[in-house]
Amino acid sequence: MSDLVSSSIASLPVLGETAHQTYPSATLYVVATPIGNVTDISLRALHVLSLVNAVACEDTRNTATLMNRFGLHKPLIAAHQHNEREAAETLIARLQAGERIALVSDAGTPAVSDPGARIVDAVRAAGLRVLPLPGASAVVTALSASGLVNDQFYFVGFLPAKAKQRENFLATLGAVTATMVFYEAPHRILDCASALAAAFEPTRQVVFARELTKMFEEIHRCPLSEAAEWIKADGHREKGEFVVLLEGAAPADDDNDAETDRILRVLLAELPVKQAAGLAAQITGRKKNALYDRALQLKD
């Protein structure tokens, strides 16, 4: 009996197209799963999950629940951030024996701020095939509904938990012109909003995408100056999973840059770097940290 005929979902009309597709053995299938709404899973993902010999997953309990909802039952292999290297060895041995293995995370696309990257790297290093199945991604979902017009985005992921480390890290992003995308935990969302407001211009637009695709989904856009108060206005806004999008910096003006460099050079001739950057910030209205970095470059 062929894999297609034995599949428990092969009777769906649209899946007749799978007869024209191949699902090679000795292959790791990286499968995106829903980030909230279970019906967001793709037909292709369901088909592959019904064919594989086993599923490597971040949390076997969560994946078992997901599989059960579709009537699928497969051996589950724990593959989380604390055992990725050991799990990779197990998976490689099974793949070398000709098995098909699916890799999933608890939600969304594996290896994107979730376990999986080390496993994929090890499987590739072993000369085995990796085949990705696209699907749900919190980053792309939030971007599509943000209304922030930009051809580029910069995925930051989770910010440092400690305040000083977070402040220092954000200082390095001042000149990024792409839309910046952060993940944040609910208990730190207010700290995140306050840190962003302290690090960037108050007029920059920020988008809070909370509980995407779930029952209490909320997407709110406002200037950074209003962000903290919006969160404080409703206790429910400090609950759930967050994607935070921040408008990028305005593209640099070459003429303005040239004038800023001229001012810095004049000041550096008389003052230490820190003082020159501080005075240049007052004169130009630009961020002191960015001017400090530029002053160091000019001094060299």
Tab-separated table of C-alpha atoms in Angstrom:
chain	number	residue	atom	x	y	z
A	1	MET	CA	0.000	0.000	0.000
A	2	SER	CA	1.407	3.447	-0.930
A	3	ASP	CA	1.990	6.228	1.600
A	4	LEU	CA	-0.689	8.313	-0.121
A	5	VAL	CA	-3.352	5.597	0.093
A	6	SER	CA	-2.472	4.791	3.721
A	7	SER	CA	-2.754	8.414	4.801
A	8	SER	CA	-5.735	8.995	7.082
A	9	ILE	CA	-6.571	12.280	5.338
A	10	ALA	CA	-5.956	11.218	1.727
A	11	SER	CA	-9.714	11.110	1.058
A	12	LEU	CA	-9.977	14.922	1.070
A	13	PRO	CA	-10.528	16.022	-2.582
A	14	VAL	CA	-7.803	18.674	-2.638
A	15	LEU	CA	-5.279	16.145	-1.402
A	16	GLY	CA	-5.594	14.287	-4.651
A	17	GLU	CA	-2.845	16.652	-5.713
A	18	THR	CA	-0.492	14.845	-3.354
A	19	ALA	CA	-0.434	12.018	-5.861
A	20	HIS	CA	1.774	14.296	-7.951
A	21	GLN	CA	4.086	15.137	-5.070
A	22	THR	CA	6.874	13.182	-3.446
A	23	TYR	CA	7.808	12.944	0.205
A	24	PRO	CA	11.283	11.419	0.273
A	25	SER	CA	12.439	9.151	3.042
A	26	ALA	CA	15.544	9.886	5.147
A	27	THR	CA	14.283	13.473	5.358
A	28	LEU	CA	13.645	15.898	8.217
A	29	TYR	CA	10.428	17.839	7.587
A	30	VAL	CA	10.373	21.216	9.342
A	31	VAL	CA	6.651	21.786	9.867
A	32	ALA	CA	5.016	25.065	10.899
A	33	THR	CA	2.044	24.638	13.250
A	34	PRO	CA	-0.699	27.122	14.273
A	35	ILE	CA	0.215	30.014	16.574
A	36	GLY	CA	-3.273	30.022	18.079
A	37	ASN	CA	-6.179	29.148	15.813
A	38	VAL	CA	-5.849	25.419	15.196
A	39	THR	CA	-7.505	25.651	11.767
A	40	ASP	CA	-4.561	27.656	10.445
A	41	ILE	CA	-2.600	24.457	9.885
A	42	SER	CA	-1.921	23.744	6.224
A	43	LEU	CA	-3.274	20.740	4.328
A	44	ARG	CA	0.272	19.837	3.372
A	45	ALA	CA	1.362	19.906	7.007
A	46	LEU	CA	-1.478	17.576	7.943
A	47	HIS	CA	-0.555	15.201	5.156
A	48	VAL	CA	3.106	15.084	6.156
A	49	LEU	CA	2.281	14.644	9.839
A	50	SER	CA	0.157	11.654	8.818
A	51	LEU	CA	3.048	10.114	6.850
A	52	VAL	CA	6.100	10.566	9.071
A	53	ASN	CA	7.472	7.852	11.307
A	54	ALA	CA	7.797	10.181	14.302
A	55	VAL	CA	7.461	13.816	15.341
A	56	ALA	CA	10.243	15.681	17.156
A	57	CYS	CA	8.655	18.408	19.258
A	58	GLU	CA	9.332	21.109	21.823
A	59	ASP	CA	6.784	19.799	24.341
A	60	THR	CA	5.311	16.332	23.829
A	61	ARG	CA	2.171	17.259	25.774
A	62	ASN	CA	1.344	20.234	23.560
A	63	THR	CA	2.080	18.360	20.352
A	64	ALA	CA	0.051	15.342	21.480
A	65	THR	CA	-2.929	17.641	22.037
A	66	LEU	CA	-2.520	19.167	18.568
A	67	MET	CA	-2.144	15.789	16.867
A	68	ASN	CA	-5.160	14.373	18.703
A	69	ARG	CA	-7.351	17.203	17.434
A	70	PHE	CA	-6.669	15.993	13.890
A	71	GLY	CA	-6.955	12.318	14.737
A	72	LEU	CA	-3.237	11.765	14.210
A	73	HIS	CA	-1.144	9.490	16.412
A	74	LYS	CA	2.615	9.272	15.996
A	75	PRO	CA	5.563	8.531	18.299
A	76	LEU	CA	6.767	11.821	19.818
A	77	ILE	CA	10.411	12.656	20.499
A	78	ALA	CA	11.242	15.485	22.932
A	79	ALA	CA	13.493	18.041	21.207
A	80	HIS	CA	13.664	21.226	23.288
A	81	GLN	CA	16.291	23.854	24.036
A	82	HIS	CA	17.868	21.788	26.832
A	83	ASN	CA	18.437	18.603	24.819
A	84	GLU	CA	18.770	19.686	21.195
A	85	ARG	CA	22.221	18.184	20.682
A	86	GLU	CA	21.250	14.806	22.143
A	87	ALA	CA	17.942	14.844	20.249
A	88	ALA	CA	19.806	15.608	17.016
A	89	GLU	CA	21.892	12.446	17.423
A	90	THR	CA	18.751	10.355	17.898
A	91	LEU	CA	17.044	11.921	14.894
A	92	ILE	CA	20.080	11.547	12.646
A	93	ALA	CA	20.306	7.826	13.445
A	94	ARG	CA	16.635	7.356	12.569
A	95	LEU	CA	16.935	9.411	9.395
A	96	GLN	CA	19.972	7.407	8.314
A	97	ALA	CA	17.810	4.305	8.717
A	98	GLY	CA	15.463	5.773	6.101
A	99	GLU	CA	12.748	7.257	8.282
A	100	ARG	CA	10.808	10.457	7.753
A	101	ILE	CA	10.802	12.722	10.817
A	102	ALA	CA	8.735	15.888	11.338
A	103	LEU	CA	10.162	18.701	13.475
A	104	VAL	CA	7.664	21.061	15.129
A	105	SER	CA	7.700	23.632	17.909
A	106	ASP	CA	4.853	24.444	20.292
A	107	ALA	CA	3.515	27.074	17.892
A	108	GLY	CA	4.599	28.674	14.651
A	109	THR	CA	7.725	27.916	12.652
A	110	PRO	CA	10.516	25.916	14.335
A	111	ALA	CA	13.941	27.536	14.783
A	112	VAL	CA	12.542	31.115	14.806
A	113	SER	CA	12.968	32.108	18.472
A	114	ASP	CA	12.073	28.478	19.158
A	115	PRO	CA	14.135	25.279	19.354
A	116	GLY	CA	15.097	23.611	16.099
A	117	ALA	CA	18.037	25.478	14.568
A	118	ARG	CA	20.678	23.227	16.144
A	119	ILE	CA	18.828	20.126	15.012
A	120	VAL	CA	18.520	21.389	11.442
A	121	ASP	CA	22.210	22.331	11.448
A	122	ALA	CA	23.249	18.884	12.711
A	123	VAL	CA	21.019	17.067	10.211
A	124	ARG	CA	22.440	19.097	7.337
A	125	ALA	CA	25.996	18.521	8.576
A	126	ALA	CA	25.270	14.782	8.490
A	127	GLY	CA	24.488	15.099	4.793
A	128	LEU	CA	20.772	14.461	5.219
A	129	ARG	CA	17.903	16.319	3.587
A	130	VAL	CA	15.830	19.015	5.301
A	131	LEU	CA	12.494	19.947	3.745
A	132	PRO	CA	10.559	22.971	5.120
A	133	LEU	CA	6.770	23.234	5.149
A	134	PRO	CA	5.775	26.920	5.436
A	135	GLY	CA	2.934	28.056	7.623
A	136	ALA	CA	2.036	30.230	10.566
A	137	SER	CA	4.536	32.842	11.749
A	138	ALA	CA	3.759	35.414	14.432
A	139	VAL	CA	6.239	37.858	12.866
A	140	VAL	CA	4.663	37.874	9.414
A	141	THR	CA	1.131	37.785	10.834
A	142	ALA	CA	1.771	40.913	12.914
A	143	LEU	CA	3.525	42.731	10.074
A	144	SER	CA	0.663	42.097	7.676
A	145	ALA	CA	-1.833	43.843	9.965
A	146	SER	CA	0.417	46.638	11.253
A	147	GLY	CA	0.013	49.150	8.442
A	148	LEU	CA	3.675	50.126	8.858
A	149	VAL	CA	4.782	50.846	5.307
A	150	ASN	CA	8.307	49.558	4.856
A	151	ASP	CA	9.883	47.102	2.420
A	152	GLN	CA	12.219	45.785	5.120
A	153	PHE	CA	11.898	44.406	8.616
A	154	TYR	CA	14.491	43.494	11.223
A	155	PHE	CA	13.580	40.590	13.483
A	156	VAL	CA	15.065	41.274	16.925
A	157	GLY	CA	13.298	38.574	18.935
A	158	PHE	CA	13.262	38.821	22.726
A	159	LEU	CA	14.937	41.804	24.368
A	160	PRO	CA	17.277	41.264	27.349
A	161	ALA	CA	15.323	40.833	30.586
A	162	LYS	CA	17.585	43.087	32.687
A	163	ALA	CA	16.943	46.816	32.402
A	164	LYS	CA	20.525	47.991	31.808
A	165	GLN	CA	21.231	45.291	29.221
A	166	ARG	CA	17.951	46.152	27.485
A	167	GLU	CA	18.845	49.858	27.466
A	168	ASN	CA	22.315	49.204	26.042
A	169	PHE	CA	20.948	46.907	23.365
A	170	LEU	CA	18.238	49.319	22.241
A	171	ALA	CA	20.864	52.055	21.941
A	172	THR	CA	22.417	50.060	19.090
A	173	LEU	CA	19.176	50.119	17.087
A	174	GLY	CA	18.689	53.870	16.810
A	175	ALA	CA	19.698	54.098	13.155
A	176	VAL	CA	17.849	50.996	11.926
A	177	THR	CA	15.484	52.099	9.161
A	178	ALA	CA	13.663	48.763	8.831
A	179	THR	CA	10.551	48.016	10.879
A	180	MET	CA	11.811	46.305	14.032
A	181	VAL	CA	10.009	43.237	15.370
A	182	PHE	CA	10.269	42.127	18.998
A	183	TYR	CA	8.782	39.269	20.992
A	184	GLU	CA	7.885	40.014	24.592
A	185	ALA	CA	6.546	38.152	27.606
A	186	PRO	CA	3.350	39.528	29.213
A	187	HIS	CA	4.992	40.270	32.568
A	188	ARG	CA	7.588	42.465	30.813
A	189	ILE	CA	5.407	44.228	28.238
A	190	LEU	CA	5.123	47.442	30.257
A	191	ASP	CA	8.881	47.514	30.870
A	192	CYS	CA	9.372	46.942	27.151
A	193	ALA	CA	7.100	49.856	26.217
A	194	SER	CA	8.851	52.164	28.694
A	195	ALA	CA	12.294	51.130	27.450
A	196	LEU	CA	11.326	51.740	23.822
A	197	ALA	CA	9.928	55.167	24.707
A	198	ALA	CA	13.165	56.070	26.474
A	199	ALA	CA	15.370	54.883	23.609
A	200	PHE	CA	13.519	56.237	20.554
A	201	GLU	CA	11.684	59.346	19.408
A	202	PRO	CA	8.227	59.681	21.045
A	203	THR	CA	6.567	60.156	17.646
A	204	ARG	CA	7.632	56.771	16.303
A	205	GLN	CA	4.727	54.423	15.687
A	206	VAL	CA	4.571	51.205	17.697
A	207	VAL	CA	2.215	48.262	17.216
A	208	PHE	CA	1.253	45.803	19.951
A	209	ALA	CA	-0.080	42.545	18.523
A	210	ARG	CA	-1.418	40.440	21.393
A	211	GLU	CA	-2.753	36.876	21.304
A	212	LEU	CA	-2.628	36.684	17.507
A	213	THR	CA	-5.280	34.412	15.912
A	214	LYS	CA	-6.734	33.596	19.355
A	215	MET	CA	-10.059	34.541	20.913
A	216	PHE	CA	-8.763	37.695	22.601
A	217	GLU	CA	-6.588	38.903	19.723
A	218	GLU	CA	-5.822	42.616	19.915
A	219	ILE	CA	-3.738	44.768	17.570
A	220	HIS	CA	-3.130	48.362	18.635
A	221	ARG	CA	-1.017	51.052	16.988
A	222	CYS	CA	-0.025	54.357	18.567
A	223	PRO	CA	2.911	56.774	19.001
A	224	LEU	CA	5.536	55.557	21.464
A	225	SER	CA	4.626	58.435	23.765
A	226	GLU	CA	1.195	56.847	24.341
A	227	ALA	CA	2.274	53.197	24.577
A	228	ALA	CA	2.728	52.783	28.332
A	229	GLU	CA	-0.544	54.511	29.162
A	230	TRP	CA	-2.426	52.332	26.694
A	231	ILE	CA	-1.124	49.190	28.396
A	232	LYS	CA	-1.916	50.523	31.881
A	233	ALA	CA	-5.478	51.427	30.875
A	234	ASP	CA	-6.620	47.797	30.862
A	235	GLY	CA	-5.253	44.999	33.030
A	236	HIS	CA	-5.907	42.466	30.277
A	237	ARG	CA	-3.244	44.175	28.158
A	238	GLU	CA	-0.524	42.696	30.341
A	239	LYS	CA	-1.650	39.159	29.506
A	240	GLY	CA	-0.996	36.891	26.562
A	241	GLU	CA	1.795	36.580	24.020
A	242	PHE	CA	3.060	39.736	22.313
A	243	VAL	CA	4.649	40.746	19.047
A	244	VAL	CA	5.796	44.373	19.178
A	245	LEU	CA	6.598	46.264	15.982
A	246	LEU	CA	8.462	49.560	15.999
A	247	GLU	CA	8.655	52.010	13.127
A	248	GLY	CA	12.188	52.320	11.773
A	249	ALA	CA	14.292	55.458	11.695
A	250	ALA	CA	13.816	57.912	8.856
A	251	PRO	CA	16.346	57.329	6.043
A	252	ALA	CA	19.492	59.355	6.498
A	253	ASP	CA	19.770	62.626	4.660
A	254	ASP	CA	23.210	62.763	3.011
A	255	ASP	CA	23.391	66.562	3.219
A	256	ASN	CA	22.368	66.480	6.881
A	257	ASP	CA	24.957	63.761	7.573
A	258	ALA	CA	27.666	65.869	6.011
A	259	GLU	CA	26.707	68.830	8.180
A	260	THR	CA	26.620	66.657	11.297
A	261	ASP	CA	30.092	65.336	10.516
A	262	ARG	CA	31.358	68.909	10.059
A	263	ILE	CA	29.955	69.891	13.469
A	264	LEU	CA	31.480	66.829	15.125
A	265	ARG	CA	34.902	67.483	13.601
A	266	VAL	CA	34.893	71.062	14.887
A	267	LEU	CA	33.892	69.942	18.369
A	268	LEU	CA	36.331	67.022	18.445
A	269	ALA	CA	39.164	69.412	17.768
A	270	GLU	CA	38.506	70.990	21.170
A	271	LEU	CA	36.584	68.461	23.275
A	272	PRO	CA	36.668	64.788	24.351
A	273	VAL	CA	34.451	62.418	22.371
A	274	LYS	CA	31.680	62.194	24.973
A	275	GLN	CA	31.344	65.950	25.375
A	276	ALA	CA	31.542	66.525	21.630
A	277	ALA	CA	28.748	64.015	21.031
A	278	GLY	CA	26.594	65.559	23.750
A	279	LEU	CA	26.980	69.078	22.384
A	280	ALA	CA	26.408	67.874	18.805
A	281	ALA	CA	23.170	66.215	19.956
A	282	GLN	CA	21.956	69.545	21.349
A	283	ILE	CA	22.863	71.337	18.122
A	284	THR	CA	21.454	68.804	15.638
A	285	GLY	CA	18.636	67.199	17.609
A	286	ARG	CA	20.040	63.750	16.857
A	287	LYS	CA	20.497	60.884	19.312
A	288	LYS	CA	23.568	61.242	21.508
A	289	ASN	CA	24.470	57.543	21.337
A	290	ALA	CA	24.497	57.556	17.529
A	291	LEU	CA	26.604	60.708	17.488
A	292	TYR	CA	29.010	59.192	20.001
A	293	ASP	CA	29.542	56.189	17.719
A	294	ARG	CA	30.050	58.475	14.730
A	295	ALA	CA	32.486	60.642	16.693
A	296	LEU	CA	34.594	57.589	17.486
A	297	GLN	CA	34.717	56.755	13.766
A	298	LEU	CA	35.764	60.298	12.848
A	299	LYS	CA	38.412	60.396	15.567
A	300	ASP	CA	39.970	57.219	14.195
